[in-house]
Coordinates of N, CA and C in Angstrom, one line a residue:
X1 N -9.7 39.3 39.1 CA -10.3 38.3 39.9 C -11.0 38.9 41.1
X2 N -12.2 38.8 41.4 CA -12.7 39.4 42.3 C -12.7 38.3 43.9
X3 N -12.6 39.1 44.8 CA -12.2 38.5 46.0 C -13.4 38.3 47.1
X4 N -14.2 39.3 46.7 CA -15.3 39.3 47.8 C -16.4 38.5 47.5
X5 N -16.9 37.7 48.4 CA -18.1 36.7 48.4 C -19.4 37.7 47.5
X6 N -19.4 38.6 48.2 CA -20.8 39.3 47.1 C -20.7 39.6 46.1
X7 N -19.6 40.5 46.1 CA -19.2 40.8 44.1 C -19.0 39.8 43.6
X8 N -18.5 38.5 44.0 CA -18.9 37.3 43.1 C -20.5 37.1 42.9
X9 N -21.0 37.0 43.8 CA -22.6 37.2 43.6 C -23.0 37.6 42.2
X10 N -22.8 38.6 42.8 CA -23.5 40.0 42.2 C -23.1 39.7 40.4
X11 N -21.1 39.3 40.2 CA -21.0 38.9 38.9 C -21.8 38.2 38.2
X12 N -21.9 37.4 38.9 CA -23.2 36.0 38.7 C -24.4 36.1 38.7
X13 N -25.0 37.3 38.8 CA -26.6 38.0 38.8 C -27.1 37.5 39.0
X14 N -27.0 37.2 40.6 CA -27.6 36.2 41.4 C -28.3 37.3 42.6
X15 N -29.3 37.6 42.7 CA -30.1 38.5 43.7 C -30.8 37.2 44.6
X16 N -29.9 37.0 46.1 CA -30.7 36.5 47.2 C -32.2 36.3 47.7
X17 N -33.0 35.3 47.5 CA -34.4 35.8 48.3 C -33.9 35.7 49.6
X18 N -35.2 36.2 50.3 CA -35.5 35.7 51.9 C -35.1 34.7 52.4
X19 N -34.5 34.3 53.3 CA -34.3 33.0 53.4 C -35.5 32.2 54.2
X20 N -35.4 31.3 53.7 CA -36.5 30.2 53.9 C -36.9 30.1 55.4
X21 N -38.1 29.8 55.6 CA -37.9 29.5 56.9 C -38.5 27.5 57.4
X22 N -37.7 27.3 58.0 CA -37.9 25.9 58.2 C -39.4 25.4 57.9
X23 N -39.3 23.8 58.0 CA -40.8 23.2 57.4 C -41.3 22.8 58.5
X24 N -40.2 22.0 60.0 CA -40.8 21.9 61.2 C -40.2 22.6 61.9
X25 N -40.5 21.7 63.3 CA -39.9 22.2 64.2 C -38.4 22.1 64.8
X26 N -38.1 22.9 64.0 CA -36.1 23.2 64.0 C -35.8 24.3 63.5
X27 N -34.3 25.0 63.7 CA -34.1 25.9 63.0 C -32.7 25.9 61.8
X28 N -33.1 27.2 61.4 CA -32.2 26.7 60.2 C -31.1 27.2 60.0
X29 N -30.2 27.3 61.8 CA -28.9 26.7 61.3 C -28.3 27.0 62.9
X30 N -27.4 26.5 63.2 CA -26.7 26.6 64.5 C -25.5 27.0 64.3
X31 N -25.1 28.0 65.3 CA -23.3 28.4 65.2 C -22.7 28.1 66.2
X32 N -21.5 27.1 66.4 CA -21.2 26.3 67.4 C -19.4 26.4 67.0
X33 N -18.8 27.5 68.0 CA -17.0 27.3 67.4 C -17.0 27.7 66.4
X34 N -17.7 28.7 66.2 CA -17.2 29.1 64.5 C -17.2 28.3 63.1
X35 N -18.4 27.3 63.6 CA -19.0 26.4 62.3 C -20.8 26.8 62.5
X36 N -20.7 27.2 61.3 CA -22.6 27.3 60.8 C -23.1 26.1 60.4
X37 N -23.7 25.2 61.2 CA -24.3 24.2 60.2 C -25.8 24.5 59.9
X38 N -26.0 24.5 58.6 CA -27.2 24.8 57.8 C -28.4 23.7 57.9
X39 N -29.4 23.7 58.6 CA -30.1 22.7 57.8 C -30.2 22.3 56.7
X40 N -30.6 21.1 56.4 CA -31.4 21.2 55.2 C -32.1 22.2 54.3
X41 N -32.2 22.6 53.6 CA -32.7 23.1 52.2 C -33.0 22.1 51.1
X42 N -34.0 22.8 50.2 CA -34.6 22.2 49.0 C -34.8 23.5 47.8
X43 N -34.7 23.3 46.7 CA -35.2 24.3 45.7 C -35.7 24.5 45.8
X44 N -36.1 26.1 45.4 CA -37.2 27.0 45.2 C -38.3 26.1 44.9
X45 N -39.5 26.8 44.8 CA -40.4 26.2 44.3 C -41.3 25.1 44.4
X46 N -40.5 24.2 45.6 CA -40.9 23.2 46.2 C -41.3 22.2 44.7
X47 N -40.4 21.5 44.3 CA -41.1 20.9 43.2 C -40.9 19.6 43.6
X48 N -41.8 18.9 43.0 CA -41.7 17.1 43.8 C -41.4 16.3 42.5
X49 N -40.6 15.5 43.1 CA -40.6 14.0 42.2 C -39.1 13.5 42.6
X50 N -38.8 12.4 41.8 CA -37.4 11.7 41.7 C -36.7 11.9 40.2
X51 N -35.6 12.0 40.8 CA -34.9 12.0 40.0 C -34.4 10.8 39.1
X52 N -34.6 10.7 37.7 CA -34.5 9.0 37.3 C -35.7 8.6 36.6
X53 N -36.9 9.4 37.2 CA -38.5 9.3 36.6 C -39.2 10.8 36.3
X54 N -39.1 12.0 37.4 CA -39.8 13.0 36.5 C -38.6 13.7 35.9
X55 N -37.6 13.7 36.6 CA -36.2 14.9 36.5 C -35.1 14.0 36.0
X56 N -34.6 14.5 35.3 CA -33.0 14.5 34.5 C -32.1 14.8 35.2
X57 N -30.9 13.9 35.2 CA -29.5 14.9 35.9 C -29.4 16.4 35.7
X58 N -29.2 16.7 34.4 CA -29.9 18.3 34.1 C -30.1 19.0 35.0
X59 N -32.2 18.3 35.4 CA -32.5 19.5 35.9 C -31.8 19.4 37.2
X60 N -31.9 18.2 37.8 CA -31.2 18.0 39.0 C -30.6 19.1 39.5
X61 N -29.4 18.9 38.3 CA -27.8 19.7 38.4 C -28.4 21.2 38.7
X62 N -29.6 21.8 38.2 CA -30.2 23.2 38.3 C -31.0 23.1 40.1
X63 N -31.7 22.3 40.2 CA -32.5 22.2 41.5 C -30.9 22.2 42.7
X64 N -30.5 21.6 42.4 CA -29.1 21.8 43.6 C -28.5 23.1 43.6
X65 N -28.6 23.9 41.8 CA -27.9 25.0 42.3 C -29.1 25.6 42.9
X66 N -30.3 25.9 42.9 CA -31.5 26.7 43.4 C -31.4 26.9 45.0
X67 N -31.3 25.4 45.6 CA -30.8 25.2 46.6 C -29.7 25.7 47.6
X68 N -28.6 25.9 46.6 CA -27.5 26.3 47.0 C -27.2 28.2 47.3
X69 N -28.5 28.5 46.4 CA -28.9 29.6 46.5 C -29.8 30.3 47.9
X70 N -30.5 29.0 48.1 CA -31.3 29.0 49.2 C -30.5 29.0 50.9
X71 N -29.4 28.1 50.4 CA -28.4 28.3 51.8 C -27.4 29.6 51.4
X72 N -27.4 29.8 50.7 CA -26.8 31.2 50.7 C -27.7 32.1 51.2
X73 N -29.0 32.4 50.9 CA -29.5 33.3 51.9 C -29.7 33.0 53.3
X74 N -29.5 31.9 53.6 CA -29.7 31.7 55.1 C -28.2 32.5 55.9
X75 N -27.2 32.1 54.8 CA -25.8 32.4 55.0 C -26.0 33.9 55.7
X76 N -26.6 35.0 53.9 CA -26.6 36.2 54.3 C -27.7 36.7 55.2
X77 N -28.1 36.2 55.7 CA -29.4 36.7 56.5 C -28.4 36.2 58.3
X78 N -28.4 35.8 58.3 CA -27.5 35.0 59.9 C -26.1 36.1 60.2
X79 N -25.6 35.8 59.0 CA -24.4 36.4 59.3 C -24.4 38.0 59.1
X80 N -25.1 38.5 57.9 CA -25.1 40.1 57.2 C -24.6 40.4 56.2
X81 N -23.5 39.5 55.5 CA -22.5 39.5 54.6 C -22.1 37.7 54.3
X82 N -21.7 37.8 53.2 CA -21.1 36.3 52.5 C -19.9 36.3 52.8
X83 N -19.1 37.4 53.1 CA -17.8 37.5 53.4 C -17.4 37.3 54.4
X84 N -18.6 36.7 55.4 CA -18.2 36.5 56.8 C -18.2 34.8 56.7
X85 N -18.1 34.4 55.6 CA -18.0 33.3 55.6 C -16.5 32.7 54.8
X86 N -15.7 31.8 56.1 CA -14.3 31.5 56.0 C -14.3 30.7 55.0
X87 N -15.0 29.2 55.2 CA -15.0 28.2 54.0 C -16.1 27.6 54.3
X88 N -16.4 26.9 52.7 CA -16.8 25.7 53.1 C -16.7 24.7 53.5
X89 N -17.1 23.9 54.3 CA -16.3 22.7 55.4 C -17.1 21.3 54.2
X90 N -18.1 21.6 54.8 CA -18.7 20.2 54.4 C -20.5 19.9 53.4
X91 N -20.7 19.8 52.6 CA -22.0 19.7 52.5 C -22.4 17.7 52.2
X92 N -23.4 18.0 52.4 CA -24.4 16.2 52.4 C -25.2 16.5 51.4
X93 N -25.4 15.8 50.4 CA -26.9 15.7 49.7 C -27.6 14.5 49.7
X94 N -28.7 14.8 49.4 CA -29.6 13.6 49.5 C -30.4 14.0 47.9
X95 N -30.3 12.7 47.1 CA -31.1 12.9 46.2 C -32.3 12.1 45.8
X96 N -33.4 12.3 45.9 CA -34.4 12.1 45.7 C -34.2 11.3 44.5
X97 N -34.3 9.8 44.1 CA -34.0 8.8 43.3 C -34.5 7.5 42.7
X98 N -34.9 7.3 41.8 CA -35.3 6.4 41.0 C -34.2 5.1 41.5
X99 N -34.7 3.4 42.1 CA -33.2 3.1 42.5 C -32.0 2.4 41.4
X100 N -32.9 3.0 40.1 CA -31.3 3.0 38.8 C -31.2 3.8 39.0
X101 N -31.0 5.2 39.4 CA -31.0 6.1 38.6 C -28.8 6.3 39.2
X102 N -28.3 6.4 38.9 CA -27.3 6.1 39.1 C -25.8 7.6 38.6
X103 N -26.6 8.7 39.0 CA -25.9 9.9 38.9 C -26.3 11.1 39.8
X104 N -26.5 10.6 41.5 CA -26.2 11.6 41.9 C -25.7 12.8 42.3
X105 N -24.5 12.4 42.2 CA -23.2 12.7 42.5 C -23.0 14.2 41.2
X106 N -23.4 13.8 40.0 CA -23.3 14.7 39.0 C -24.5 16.0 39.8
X107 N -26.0 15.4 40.0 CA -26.5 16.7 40.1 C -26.1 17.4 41.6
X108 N -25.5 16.9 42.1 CA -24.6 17.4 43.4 C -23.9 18.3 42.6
X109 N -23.1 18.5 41.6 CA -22.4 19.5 41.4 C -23.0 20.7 41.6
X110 N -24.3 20.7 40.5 CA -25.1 22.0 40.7 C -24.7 23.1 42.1
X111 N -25.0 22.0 43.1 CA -24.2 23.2 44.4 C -23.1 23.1 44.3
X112 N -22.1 22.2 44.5 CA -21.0 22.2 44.8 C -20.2 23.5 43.7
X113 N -20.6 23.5 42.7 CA -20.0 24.4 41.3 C -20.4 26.3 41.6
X114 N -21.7 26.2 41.9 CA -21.6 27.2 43.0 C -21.3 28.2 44.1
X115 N -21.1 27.1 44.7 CA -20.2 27.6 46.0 C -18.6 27.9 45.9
X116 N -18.6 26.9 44.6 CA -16.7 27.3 44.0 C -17.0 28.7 43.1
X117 N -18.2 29.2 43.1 CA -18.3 30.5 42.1 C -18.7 31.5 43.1
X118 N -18.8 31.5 43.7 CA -19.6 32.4 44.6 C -17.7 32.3 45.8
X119 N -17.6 31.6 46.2 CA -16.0 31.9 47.0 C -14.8 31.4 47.1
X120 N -14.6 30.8 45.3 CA -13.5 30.5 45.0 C -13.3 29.3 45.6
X121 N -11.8 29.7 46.0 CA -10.7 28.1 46.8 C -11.8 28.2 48.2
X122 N -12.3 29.1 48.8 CA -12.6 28.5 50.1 C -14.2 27.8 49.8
X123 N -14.7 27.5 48.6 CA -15.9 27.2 48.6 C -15.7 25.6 48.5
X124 N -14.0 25.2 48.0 CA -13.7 23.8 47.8 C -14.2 23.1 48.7
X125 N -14.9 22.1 49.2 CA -15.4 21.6 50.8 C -15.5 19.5 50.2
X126 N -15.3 19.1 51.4 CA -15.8 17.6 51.2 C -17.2 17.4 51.1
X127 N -17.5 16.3 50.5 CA -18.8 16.3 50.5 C -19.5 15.0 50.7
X128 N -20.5 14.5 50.3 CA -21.2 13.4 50.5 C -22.7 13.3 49.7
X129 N -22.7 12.1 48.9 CA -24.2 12.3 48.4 C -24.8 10.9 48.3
X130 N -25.8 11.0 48.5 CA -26.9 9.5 49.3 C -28.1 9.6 48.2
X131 N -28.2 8.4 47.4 CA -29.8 8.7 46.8 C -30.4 7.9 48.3
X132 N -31.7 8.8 47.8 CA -33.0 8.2 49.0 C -33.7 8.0 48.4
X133 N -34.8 7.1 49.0 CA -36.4 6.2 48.6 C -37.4 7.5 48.5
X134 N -37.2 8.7 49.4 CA -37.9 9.6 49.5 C -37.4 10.6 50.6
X135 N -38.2 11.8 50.1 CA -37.7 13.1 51.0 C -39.1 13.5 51.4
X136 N -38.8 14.4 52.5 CA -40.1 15.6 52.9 C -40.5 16.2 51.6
X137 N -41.5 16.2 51.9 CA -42.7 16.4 50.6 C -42.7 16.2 48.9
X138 N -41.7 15.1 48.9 CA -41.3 14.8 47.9 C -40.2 15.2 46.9
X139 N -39.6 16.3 47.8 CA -38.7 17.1 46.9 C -37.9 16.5 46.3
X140 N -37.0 16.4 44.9 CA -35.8 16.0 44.5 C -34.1 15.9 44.9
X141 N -34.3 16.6 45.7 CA -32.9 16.7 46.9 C -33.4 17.6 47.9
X142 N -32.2 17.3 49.3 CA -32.4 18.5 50.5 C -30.9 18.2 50.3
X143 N -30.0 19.8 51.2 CA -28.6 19.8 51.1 C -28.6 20.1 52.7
X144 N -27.6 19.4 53.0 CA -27.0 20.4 54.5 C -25.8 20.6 54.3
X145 N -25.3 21.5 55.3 CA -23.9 22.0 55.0 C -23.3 22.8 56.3
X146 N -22.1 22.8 56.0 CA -21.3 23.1 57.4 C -19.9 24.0 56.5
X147 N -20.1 25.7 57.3 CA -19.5 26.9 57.5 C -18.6 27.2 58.2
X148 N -17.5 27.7 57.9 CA -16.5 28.4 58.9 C -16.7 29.8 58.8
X149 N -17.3 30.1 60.0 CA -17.5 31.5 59.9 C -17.0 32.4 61.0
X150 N -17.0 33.8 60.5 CA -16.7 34.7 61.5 C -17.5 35.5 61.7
X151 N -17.5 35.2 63.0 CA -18.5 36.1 64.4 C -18.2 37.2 64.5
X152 N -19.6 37.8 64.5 CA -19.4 39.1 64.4 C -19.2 39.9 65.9

């Protein structure tokens, strides 16, 4: 069993981009007591629609992990290492929703399943997920999320 946040990565041949840099005026993430909280994030790619009318739980389930990948490089870019990350505390999603569409909560796993692969028991976190009428620029979800981390 591998222990370290990156060699899990890495098992998972998952190569980090750049991390994103915000869409306004805010940044993308604050460290306050040894909690990172992340902005918001959206998948790669910027792709638009709702979930319920263009997108499937499916792809959902894929655009959340994309995302999840996206606060991961905010992670490794802030901090320098994934292993300076203690747990996951908390993430929010918002999903971009048809108002049947009635399975957010599933494409939330996409991150949540993630972050249990990438750091094990500490990636276990509470969570929360909200379909919305609409997001910035239409995306299909944004995630935020909250870090216990160690300062370097």
């Amino acid at each position: 069993m591998l222990e370290s946040a990156e060699d899990r990565l890495a098992a998972l041949g998952i190569t980090l981009p750049e991390a994103s840099e915000p869409a306004a005026k805010y940044t993308n993430y604050v460290i306050v007591n040894g909690l990172m909280f992340v902005s918001g994030k959206g998948p790669a790619g910027n792709p638009r629609g709702k979930l319920g009318q263009r997108y499937t739980t499916e792809e959902g389930y894929q655009f959340a992990r994309q995302t999840g990948i996206e606060v991961l490089a905010v992670l490794k870019s802030a901090l320098g290492s994934l292993d300076h990350v203690k747990r996951v505390v908390k993430v929010q999603g918002f999903i971009n929703a048809d108002p049947e569409f009635s399975e957010p909560h599933k494409v939330l796993n996409g991150f949540s399943d993630l972050m249990l692969d990438v750091f094990g028991e500490r990636g276990n976190h509470a969570r929360s997920v909200l379909g919305a009428s609409t997001l910035r620029d239409q995306l299909p979800l944004v995630v935020d999320s909250i870090f216990e981390v160690e300062q370097g």
